[in-house]
XYZ file of C-alpha atoms in Angstrom:
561
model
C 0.000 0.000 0.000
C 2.459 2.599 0.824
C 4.912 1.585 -2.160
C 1.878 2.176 -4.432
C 1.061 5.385 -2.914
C 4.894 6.222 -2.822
C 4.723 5.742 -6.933
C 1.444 7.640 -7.234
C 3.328 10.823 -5.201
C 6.449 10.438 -7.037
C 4.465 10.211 -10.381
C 1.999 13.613 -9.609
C 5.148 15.162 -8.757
C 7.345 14.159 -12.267
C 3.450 15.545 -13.319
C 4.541 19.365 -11.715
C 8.684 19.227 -12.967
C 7.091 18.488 -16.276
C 4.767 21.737 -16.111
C 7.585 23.427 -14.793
C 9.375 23.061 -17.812
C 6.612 23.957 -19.842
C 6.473 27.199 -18.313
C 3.593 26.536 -15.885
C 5.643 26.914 -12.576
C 3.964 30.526 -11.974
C 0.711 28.357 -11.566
C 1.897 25.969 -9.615
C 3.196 28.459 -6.894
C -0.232 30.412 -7.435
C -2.231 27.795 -6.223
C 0.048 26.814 -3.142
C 0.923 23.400 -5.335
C 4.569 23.968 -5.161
C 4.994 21.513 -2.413
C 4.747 18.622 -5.389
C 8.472 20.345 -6.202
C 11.723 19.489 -5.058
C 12.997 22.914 -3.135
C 13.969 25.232 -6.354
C 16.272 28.134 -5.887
C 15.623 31.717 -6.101
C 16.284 31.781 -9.519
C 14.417 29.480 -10.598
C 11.230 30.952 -8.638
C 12.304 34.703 -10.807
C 12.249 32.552 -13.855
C 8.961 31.480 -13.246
C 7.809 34.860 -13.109
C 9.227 36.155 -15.688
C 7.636 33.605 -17.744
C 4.337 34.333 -16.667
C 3.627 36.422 -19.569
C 4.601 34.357 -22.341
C 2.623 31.308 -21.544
C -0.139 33.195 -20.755
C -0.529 34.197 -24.200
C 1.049 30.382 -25.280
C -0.736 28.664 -22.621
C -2.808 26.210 -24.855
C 0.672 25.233 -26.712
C 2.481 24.903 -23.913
C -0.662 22.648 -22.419
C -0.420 20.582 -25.242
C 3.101 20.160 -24.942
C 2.527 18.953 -20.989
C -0.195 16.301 -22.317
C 1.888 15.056 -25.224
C 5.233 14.423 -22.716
C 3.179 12.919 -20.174
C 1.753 10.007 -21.916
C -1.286 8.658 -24.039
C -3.625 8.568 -21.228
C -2.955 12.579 -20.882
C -3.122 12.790 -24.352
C -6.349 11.222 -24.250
C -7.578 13.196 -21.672
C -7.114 15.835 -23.488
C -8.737 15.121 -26.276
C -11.990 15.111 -23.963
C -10.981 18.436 -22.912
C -10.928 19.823 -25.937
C -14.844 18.661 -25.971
C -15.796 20.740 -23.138
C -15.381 24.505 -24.293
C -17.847 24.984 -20.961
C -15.136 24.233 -19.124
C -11.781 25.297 -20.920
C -11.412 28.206 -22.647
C -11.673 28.614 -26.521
C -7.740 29.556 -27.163
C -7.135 25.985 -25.392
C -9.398 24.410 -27.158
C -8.224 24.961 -30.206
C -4.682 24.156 -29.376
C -6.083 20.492 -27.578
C -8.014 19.705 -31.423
C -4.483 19.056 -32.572
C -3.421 16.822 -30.012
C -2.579 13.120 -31.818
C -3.054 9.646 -30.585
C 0.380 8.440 -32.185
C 2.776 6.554 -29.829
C 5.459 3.539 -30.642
C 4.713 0.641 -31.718
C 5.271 -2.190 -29.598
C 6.786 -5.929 -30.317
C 5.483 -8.223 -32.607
C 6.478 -10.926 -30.079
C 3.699 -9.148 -28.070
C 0.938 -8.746 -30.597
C 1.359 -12.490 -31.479
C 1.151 -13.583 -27.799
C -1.761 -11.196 -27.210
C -3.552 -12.446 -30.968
C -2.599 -16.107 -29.610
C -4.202 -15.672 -26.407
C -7.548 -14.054 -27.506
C -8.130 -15.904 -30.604
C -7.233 -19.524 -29.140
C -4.677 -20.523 -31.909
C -1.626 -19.748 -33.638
C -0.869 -17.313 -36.085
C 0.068 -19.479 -38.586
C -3.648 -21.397 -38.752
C -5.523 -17.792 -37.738
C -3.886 -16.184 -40.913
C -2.974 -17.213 -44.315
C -0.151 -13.761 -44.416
C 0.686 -11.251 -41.170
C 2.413 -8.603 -41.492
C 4.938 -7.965 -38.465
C 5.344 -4.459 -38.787
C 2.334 -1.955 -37.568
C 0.525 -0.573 -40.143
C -0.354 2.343 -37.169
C 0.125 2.592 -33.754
C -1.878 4.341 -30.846
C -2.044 4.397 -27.152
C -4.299 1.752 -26.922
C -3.455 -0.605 -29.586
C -1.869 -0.795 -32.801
C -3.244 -2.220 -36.550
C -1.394 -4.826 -38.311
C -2.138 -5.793 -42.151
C -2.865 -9.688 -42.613
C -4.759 -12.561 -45.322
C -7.409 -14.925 -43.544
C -7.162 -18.225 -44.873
C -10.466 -17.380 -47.339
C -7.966 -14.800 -49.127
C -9.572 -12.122 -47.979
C -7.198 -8.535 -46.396
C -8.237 -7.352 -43.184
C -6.621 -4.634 -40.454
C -6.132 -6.476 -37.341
C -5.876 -4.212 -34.385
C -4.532 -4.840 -31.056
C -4.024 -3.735 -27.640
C -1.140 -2.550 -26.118
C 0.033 -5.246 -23.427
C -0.611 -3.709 -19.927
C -2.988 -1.294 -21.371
C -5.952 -1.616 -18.808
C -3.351 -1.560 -16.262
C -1.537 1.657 -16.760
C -4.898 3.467 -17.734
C -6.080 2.705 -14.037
C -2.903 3.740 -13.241
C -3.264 6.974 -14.883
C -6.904 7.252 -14.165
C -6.064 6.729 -10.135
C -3.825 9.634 -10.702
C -6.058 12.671 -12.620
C -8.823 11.245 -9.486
C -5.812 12.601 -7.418
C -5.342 15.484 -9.424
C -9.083 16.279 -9.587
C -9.703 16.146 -5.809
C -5.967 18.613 -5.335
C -7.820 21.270 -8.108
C -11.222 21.029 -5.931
C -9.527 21.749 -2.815
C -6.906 24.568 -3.817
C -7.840 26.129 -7.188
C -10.892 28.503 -6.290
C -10.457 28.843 -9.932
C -12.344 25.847 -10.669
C -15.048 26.034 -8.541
C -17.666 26.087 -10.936
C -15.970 22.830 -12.501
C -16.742 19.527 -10.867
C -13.614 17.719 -11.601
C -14.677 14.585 -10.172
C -17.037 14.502 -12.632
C -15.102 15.511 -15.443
C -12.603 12.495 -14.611
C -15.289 10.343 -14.296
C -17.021 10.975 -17.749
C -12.839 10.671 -19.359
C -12.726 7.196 -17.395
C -16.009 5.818 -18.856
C -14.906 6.827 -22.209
C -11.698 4.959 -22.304
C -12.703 2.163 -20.435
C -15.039 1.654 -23.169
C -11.844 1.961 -25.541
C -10.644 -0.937 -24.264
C -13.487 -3.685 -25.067
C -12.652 -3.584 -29.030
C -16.173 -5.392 -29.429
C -17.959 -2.322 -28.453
C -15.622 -0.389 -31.597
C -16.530 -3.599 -33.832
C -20.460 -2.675 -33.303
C -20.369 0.490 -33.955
C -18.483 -0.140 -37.379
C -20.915 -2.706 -37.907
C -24.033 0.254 -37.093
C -21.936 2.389 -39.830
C -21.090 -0.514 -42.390
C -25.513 -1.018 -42.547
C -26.403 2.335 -42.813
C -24.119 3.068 -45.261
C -24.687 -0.571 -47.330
C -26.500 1.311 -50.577
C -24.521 4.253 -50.507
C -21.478 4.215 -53.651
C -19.611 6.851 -52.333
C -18.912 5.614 -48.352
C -17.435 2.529 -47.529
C -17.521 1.163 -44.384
C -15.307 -1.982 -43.219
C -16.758 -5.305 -42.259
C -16.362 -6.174 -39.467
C -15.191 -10.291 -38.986
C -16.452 -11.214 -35.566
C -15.104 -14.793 -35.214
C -11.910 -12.981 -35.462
C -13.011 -10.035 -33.481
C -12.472 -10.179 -29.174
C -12.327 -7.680 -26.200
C -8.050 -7.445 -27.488
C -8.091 -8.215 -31.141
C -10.778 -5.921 -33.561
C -10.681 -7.735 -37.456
C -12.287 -5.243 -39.922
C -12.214 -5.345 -43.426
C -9.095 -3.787 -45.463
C -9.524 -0.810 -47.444
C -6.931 0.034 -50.368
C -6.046 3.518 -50.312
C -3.813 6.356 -48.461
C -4.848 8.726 -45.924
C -6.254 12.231 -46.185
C -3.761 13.337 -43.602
C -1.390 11.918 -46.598
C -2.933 13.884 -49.988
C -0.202 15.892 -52.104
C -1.744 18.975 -52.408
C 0.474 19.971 -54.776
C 0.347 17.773 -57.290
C -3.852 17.586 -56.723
C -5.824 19.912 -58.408
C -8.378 22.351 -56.654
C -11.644 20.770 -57.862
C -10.563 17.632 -57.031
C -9.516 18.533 -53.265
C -13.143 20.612 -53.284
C -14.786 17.438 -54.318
C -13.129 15.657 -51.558
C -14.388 18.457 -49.039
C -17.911 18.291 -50.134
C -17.952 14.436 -50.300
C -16.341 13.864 -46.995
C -18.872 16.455 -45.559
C -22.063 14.735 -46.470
C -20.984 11.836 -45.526
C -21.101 13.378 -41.701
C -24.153 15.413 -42.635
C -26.009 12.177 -43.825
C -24.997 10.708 -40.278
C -26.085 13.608 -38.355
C -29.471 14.270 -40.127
C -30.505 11.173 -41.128
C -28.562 8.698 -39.274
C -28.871 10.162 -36.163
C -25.129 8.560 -35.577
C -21.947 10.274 -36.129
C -18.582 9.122 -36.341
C -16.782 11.750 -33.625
C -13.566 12.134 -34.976
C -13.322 13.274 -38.559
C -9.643 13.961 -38.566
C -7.666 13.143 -41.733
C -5.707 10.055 -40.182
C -9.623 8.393 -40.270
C -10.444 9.325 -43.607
C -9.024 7.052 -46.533
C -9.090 7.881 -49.967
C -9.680 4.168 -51.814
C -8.382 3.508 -55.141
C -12.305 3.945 -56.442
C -12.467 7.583 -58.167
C -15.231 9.165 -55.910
C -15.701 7.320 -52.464
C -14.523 7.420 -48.948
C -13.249 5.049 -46.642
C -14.205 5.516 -42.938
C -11.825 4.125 -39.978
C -11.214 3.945 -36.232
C -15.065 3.641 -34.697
C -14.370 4.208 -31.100
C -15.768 7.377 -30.879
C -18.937 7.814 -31.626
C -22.019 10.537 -31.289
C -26.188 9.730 -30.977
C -28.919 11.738 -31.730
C -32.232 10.388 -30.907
C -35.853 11.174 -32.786
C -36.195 13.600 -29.692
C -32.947 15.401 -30.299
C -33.236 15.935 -33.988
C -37.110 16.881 -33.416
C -36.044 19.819 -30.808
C -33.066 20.282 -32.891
C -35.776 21.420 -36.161
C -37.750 23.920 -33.498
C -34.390 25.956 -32.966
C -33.674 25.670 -36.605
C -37.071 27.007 -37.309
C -36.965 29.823 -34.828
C -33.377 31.171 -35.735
C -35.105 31.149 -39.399
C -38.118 33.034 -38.816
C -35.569 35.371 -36.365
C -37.635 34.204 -33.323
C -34.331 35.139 -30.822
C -36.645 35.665 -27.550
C -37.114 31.589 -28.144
C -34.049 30.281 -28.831
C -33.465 29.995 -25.055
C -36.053 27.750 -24.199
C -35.312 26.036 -27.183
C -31.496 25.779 -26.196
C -33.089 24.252 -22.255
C -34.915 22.039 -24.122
C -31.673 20.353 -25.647
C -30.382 20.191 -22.151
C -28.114 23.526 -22.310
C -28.151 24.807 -18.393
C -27.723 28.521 -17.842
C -28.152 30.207 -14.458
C -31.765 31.445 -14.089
C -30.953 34.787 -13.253
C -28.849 35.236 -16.211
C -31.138 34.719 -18.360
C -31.413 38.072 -20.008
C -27.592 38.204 -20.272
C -28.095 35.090 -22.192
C -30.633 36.130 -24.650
C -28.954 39.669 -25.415
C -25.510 37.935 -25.792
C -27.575 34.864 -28.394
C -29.007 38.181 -30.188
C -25.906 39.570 -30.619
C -24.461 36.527 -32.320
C -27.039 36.070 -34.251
C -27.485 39.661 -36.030
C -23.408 39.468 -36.181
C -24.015 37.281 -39.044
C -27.844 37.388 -40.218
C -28.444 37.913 -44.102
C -25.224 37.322 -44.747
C -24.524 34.634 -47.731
C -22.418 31.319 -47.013
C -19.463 32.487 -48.574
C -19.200 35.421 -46.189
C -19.446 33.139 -43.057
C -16.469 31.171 -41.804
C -18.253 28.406 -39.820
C -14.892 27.774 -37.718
C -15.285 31.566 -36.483
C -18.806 30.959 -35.973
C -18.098 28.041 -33.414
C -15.087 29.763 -31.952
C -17.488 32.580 -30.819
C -20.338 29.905 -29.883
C -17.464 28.311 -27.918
C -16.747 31.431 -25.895
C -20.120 32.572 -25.059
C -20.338 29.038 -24.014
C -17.308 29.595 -21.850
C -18.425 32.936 -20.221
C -21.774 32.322 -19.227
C -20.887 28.764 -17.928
C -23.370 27.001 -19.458
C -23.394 23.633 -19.365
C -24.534 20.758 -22.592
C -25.091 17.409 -22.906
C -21.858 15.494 -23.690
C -23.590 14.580 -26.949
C -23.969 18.129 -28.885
C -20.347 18.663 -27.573
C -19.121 16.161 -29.474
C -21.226 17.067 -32.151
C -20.464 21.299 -32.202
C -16.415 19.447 -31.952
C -17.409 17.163 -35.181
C -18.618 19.729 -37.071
C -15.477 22.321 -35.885
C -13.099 19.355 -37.526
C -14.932 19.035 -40.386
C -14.934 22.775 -41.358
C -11.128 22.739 -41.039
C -10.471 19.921 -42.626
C -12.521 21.306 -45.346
C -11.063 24.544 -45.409
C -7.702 23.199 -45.564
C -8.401 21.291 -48.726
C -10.980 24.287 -50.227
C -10.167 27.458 -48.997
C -13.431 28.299 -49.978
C -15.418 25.274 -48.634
C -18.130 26.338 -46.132
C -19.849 23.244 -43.945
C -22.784 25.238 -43.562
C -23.251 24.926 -47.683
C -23.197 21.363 -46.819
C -25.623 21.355 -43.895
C -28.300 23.620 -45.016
C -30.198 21.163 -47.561
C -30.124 18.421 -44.714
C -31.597 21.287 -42.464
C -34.361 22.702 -44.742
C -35.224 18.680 -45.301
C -35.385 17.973 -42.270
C -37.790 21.082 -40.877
C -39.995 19.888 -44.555
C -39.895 16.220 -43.055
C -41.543 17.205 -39.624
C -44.428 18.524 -41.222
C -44.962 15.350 -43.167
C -48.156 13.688 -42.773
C -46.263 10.444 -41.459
C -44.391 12.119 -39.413
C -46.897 14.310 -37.880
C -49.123 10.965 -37.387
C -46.049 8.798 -35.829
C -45.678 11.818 -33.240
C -49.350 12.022 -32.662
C -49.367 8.251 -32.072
C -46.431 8.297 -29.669
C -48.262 11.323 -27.487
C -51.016 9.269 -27.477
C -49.363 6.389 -26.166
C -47.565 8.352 -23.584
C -50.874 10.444 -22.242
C -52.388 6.783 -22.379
C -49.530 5.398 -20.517
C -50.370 8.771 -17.719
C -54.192 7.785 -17.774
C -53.939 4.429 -16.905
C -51.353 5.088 -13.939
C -53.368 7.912 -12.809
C -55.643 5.234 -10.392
C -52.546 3.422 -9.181
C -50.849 7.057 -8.266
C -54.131 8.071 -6.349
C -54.337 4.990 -4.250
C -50.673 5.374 -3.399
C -51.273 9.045 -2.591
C -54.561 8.090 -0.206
C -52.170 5.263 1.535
C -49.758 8.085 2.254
C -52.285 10.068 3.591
C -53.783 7.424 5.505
C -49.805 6.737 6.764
C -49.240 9.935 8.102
C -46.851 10.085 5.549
C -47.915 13.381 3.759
C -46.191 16.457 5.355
C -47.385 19.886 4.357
C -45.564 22.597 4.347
C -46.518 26.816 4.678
C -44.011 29.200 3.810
C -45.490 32.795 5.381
C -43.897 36.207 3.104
C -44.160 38.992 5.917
C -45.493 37.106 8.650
C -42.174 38.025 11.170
C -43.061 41.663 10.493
C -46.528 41.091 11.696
C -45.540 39.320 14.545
C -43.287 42.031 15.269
C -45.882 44.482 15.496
C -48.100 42.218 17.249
C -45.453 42.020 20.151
C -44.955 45.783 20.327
C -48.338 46.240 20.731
C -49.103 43.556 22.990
C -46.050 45.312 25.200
C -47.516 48.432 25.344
C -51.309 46.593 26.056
C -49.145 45.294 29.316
C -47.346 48.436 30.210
C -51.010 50.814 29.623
C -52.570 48.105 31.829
C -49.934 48.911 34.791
C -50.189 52.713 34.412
C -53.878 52.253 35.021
C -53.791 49.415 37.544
C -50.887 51.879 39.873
C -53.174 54.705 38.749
C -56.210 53.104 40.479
C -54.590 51.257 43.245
C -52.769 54.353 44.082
C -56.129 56.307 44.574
C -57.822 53.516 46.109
C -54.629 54.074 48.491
C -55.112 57.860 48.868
C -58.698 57.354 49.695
C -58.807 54.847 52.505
C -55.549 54.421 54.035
C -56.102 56.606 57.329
C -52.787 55.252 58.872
C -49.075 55.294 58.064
C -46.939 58.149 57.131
C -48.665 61.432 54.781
C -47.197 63.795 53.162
C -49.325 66.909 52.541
C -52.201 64.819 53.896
C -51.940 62.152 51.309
C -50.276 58.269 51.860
C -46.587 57.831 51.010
C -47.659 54.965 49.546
C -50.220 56.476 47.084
C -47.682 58.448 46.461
C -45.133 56.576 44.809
C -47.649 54.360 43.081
C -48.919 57.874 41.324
C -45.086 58.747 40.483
C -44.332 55.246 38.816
C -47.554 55.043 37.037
C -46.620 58.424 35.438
C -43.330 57.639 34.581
C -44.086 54.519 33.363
C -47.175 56.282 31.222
C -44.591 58.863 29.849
C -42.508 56.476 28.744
C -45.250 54.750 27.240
C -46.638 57.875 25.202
C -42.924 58.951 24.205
C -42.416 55.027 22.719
C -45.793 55.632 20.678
C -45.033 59.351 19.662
C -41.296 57.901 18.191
C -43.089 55.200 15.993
C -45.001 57.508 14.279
C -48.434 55.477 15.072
C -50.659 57.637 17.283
């Protein structure tokens, strides 16, 4: 126990001397984490400062520079930052987009032992031909070209020995990171790093079952079975386990690998436009999205005119619901309905603070008008997201993990575009998918199949309604039900009710000494007199008018006669 939390301490703090030498010292010493240091000299401190500056206006490079030392996991990690523009600031984001998944490859001893061990056989009778050397490599895993015995070229990928075990490693230590952040940043208060850690470690746990990658190449491969322009891999499931992933080979080189010198411009436009409705066609009508668009997972096949889609593991989902909400805000930013687009927004899950809400809707009309009427040649979508991304940012709002990954899909695609078109615009590309999309909700089917499922729901109400009564009369009958009151002004009318209950008492003394005092006067014959009258009567007479001044003088000062 204490040699594994030794390890963990000496590993957070090769964490800091790494963002030390990345420039982040300054912030390490601002947020009273300097103790994860070995003692540094003066000078070192000074440098610190004087760094301050430059990586402040560098710090998303120099970030990326930390994650990419530190490991694939980091790297990873990332990557899912650079998803949550609610949580890290737009500069960073953009500089966490380029962040790569490319490590060393490991042994081919170790792939065979690990192929060996999943599959239940040898090499030599899995595979007609296998190719030692990696055709790719990532943190995870890396793909190997091979022949099945049928003749047919697949991609083989698999994991990285020890994998699950250093991810829990690493995972155990951003948990310790996390919890260090919630306690000493103030920074981050608004950020519930637990959580954030927590979403990152269900993600690449998932990573790590390559069956759950094989079915969502399989969802892609069927939608995409008519289409002449998209091909998907098969995937070959007898070959296929939680370690190894079989799929289908596809001739061809990467986009990340296109000359662009030696290809013309309408050729590199038509592979913009192509590779872009192949993600709107997900979006819209799939209502599932490959998440990663980046050029390594895009193959150009030796067919003139297609696409070849890799690397499955991230993935996006829309449901009916979503894409049904997602026409009302279409419709309202068309028919410049701003004063709805929040509720529209809540409806797809984005949180705001209430009381912000007019911050909110000036900032969305500002945003909106910035670029209303003008055509879709004059809009750069990238800039458009950016500024999306900030207002995101400085209102804190707060979206479902799905339309980030979407609004980061849709940011990759309109680079990668742009970088092969300098004129390509992924709006151009979305808007016919949109406009279908608002036609197709009005369609009698469609209006029908909605109709029939609110009927089934406020059927599905009705015939719970009895059941939820009886419960409620059981309660009831329980003592179970507690009612509540919550009284506005009621401490300012019992306020007034005491002060005038005290003076009641004190008006009731002055007239009881009053009378006893003359009851006094009158019939007390013995005892001491002054001036003929009872000592006695006397003083009752002097505190009954002091006591009735005091009385009048408390009424006078409250204004109330």
């Amino acid at each position: 126990m204490s040699t594994t939390r030794g390890s963990s301490i000496g590993r957070l703090s090769e964490i800091a001397q790494v963002m030390v030498r990345h420039g982040f010292g300054y912030f390490l010493e601002a947020h009273k984490l300097s103790d994860l240091l070995p003692s540094r000299s003066a000078e070192e401190r000074l440098a610190d400062v004087a760094a301050e500056q430059g990586v402040a206006s560098a710090r998303g490079q120099h970030l990326r520079e930390v994650l990419d030392e530190l490991g694939p996991t980091f790297v990873k990690f990332g990557q899912l930052l650079s998803t949550r523009p609610d949580v890290v600031p737009p500069d960073i984001v953009v500089e966490l987009r380029g962040l790569q998944d490319d490590v060393r490859p490991f042994p081919f001893e170790q792939a065979e032992r690990v192929i060996e061990e999943e599959l239940g056989n040898t090499l030599e009778r899995l595979f007609l031909d296998f190719e030692p050397a990696p055709v790719a490599a990532a943190s995870i895993g890396q793909v190997h070209r091979a022949t099945l015995p049928n003749g047919r070229r697949v991609a083989v990928k698999v994991q990285r020995p020890g994998a699950p075990q250093k991810i829990e490693a690493d995972l155990g230590l951003l948990y310790q990171a996390a919890r260090l952040a919630r306690e000493r940043i103030r920074a981050l208060d608004f950020v519930d790093t637990r959580q954030l850690v927590d979403e990152f470690a269900r993600s690449i746990r998932k990573e790590l079952d390559y069956r759950q990658e094989a079915r969502n190449a399989q969802n892609f491969h069927r939608h995409f079975a008519g289409d002449p322009h998209v091909h998907v891999p098969k995937v070959y499931w007898q070959y296929t386990r939680p370690r190894v992933l079989t799929l289908e080979w596809i001739d061809g080189i990467q986009l990340a690998d296109v000359d662009m010198v030696t290809t013309s411009l309408e050729e590199r436009r038509e592979i913009a436009y192509r590779i872009t409705d192949a993600w709107m066609t997900m979006i819209f009508r799939h209502g599932f999205f490959h998440g990663d668009p980046h050029p390594a997972n895009i193959l150009l096949p030796v067919e003139a005119g297609t696409i070849g889609l890799v690397d499955f593991g991230a993935v996006g989902t829309l449901t009916d619901d979503d894409m049904s909400k997602l026409t009302g805000l279409f419709i309202d930013a068309a028919n410049e309905n701003i004063d709805q687009l929040p509720k529209r927004l809540a409806d797809l899950g984005v949180r705001y603070p209430k009381e912000r809400e007019g911050e909110f809707l000036a900032e969305l009309r500002e945003l909106y008008y910035r670029y209303y009427g003008a055509s879709l040649s004059e809009v750069d979508p990238i800039q458009v997201i950016r500024e999306g991304f900030q207002l995101i940012y400085s209102m804190n709002l707060h979206l479902p993990a799905r339309f980030l990954l979407l609004d980061r899909t849709i940011a990759t695609l309109g680079s990668v575009g742009a970088e092969l078109y300098p004129d390509f615009n992924v709006f151009e590309v979305a808007r016919p998918y949109a406009r279908d999309l608002m036609l197709e909700r009005f369609a009698p089917q469609r209006v029908a199949r909605r109709a029939r499922r609110e009927a089934i729901r406020y059927a599905q109400v009705l015939a719970e309604a009895p059941y939820q009564f009886h419960d409620f009369m059981e309660e009831i009958r329980d003592g179970q039900i507690e009612v509540g009151f919550v009284h506005k002004g009621l401490d300012e009318f019992l306020e007034s009710m005491q002060n005038a209950i005290n003076r009641l008492v004190i008006a009731l003394i002055v007239v009881g000494g009053l009378i006893g005092s003359s009851m006094i006067g009158i019939f007390a014959k013995t005892g001491p007199h002054v001036l003929g009258v009872n000592v006695l009567s006397l003083i009752g007479f002097a505190l009954s008018t002091v006591l009735g001044i005091w009385l009048l003088w408390g009424v006078i000062r409250s204004g109330r006669l």
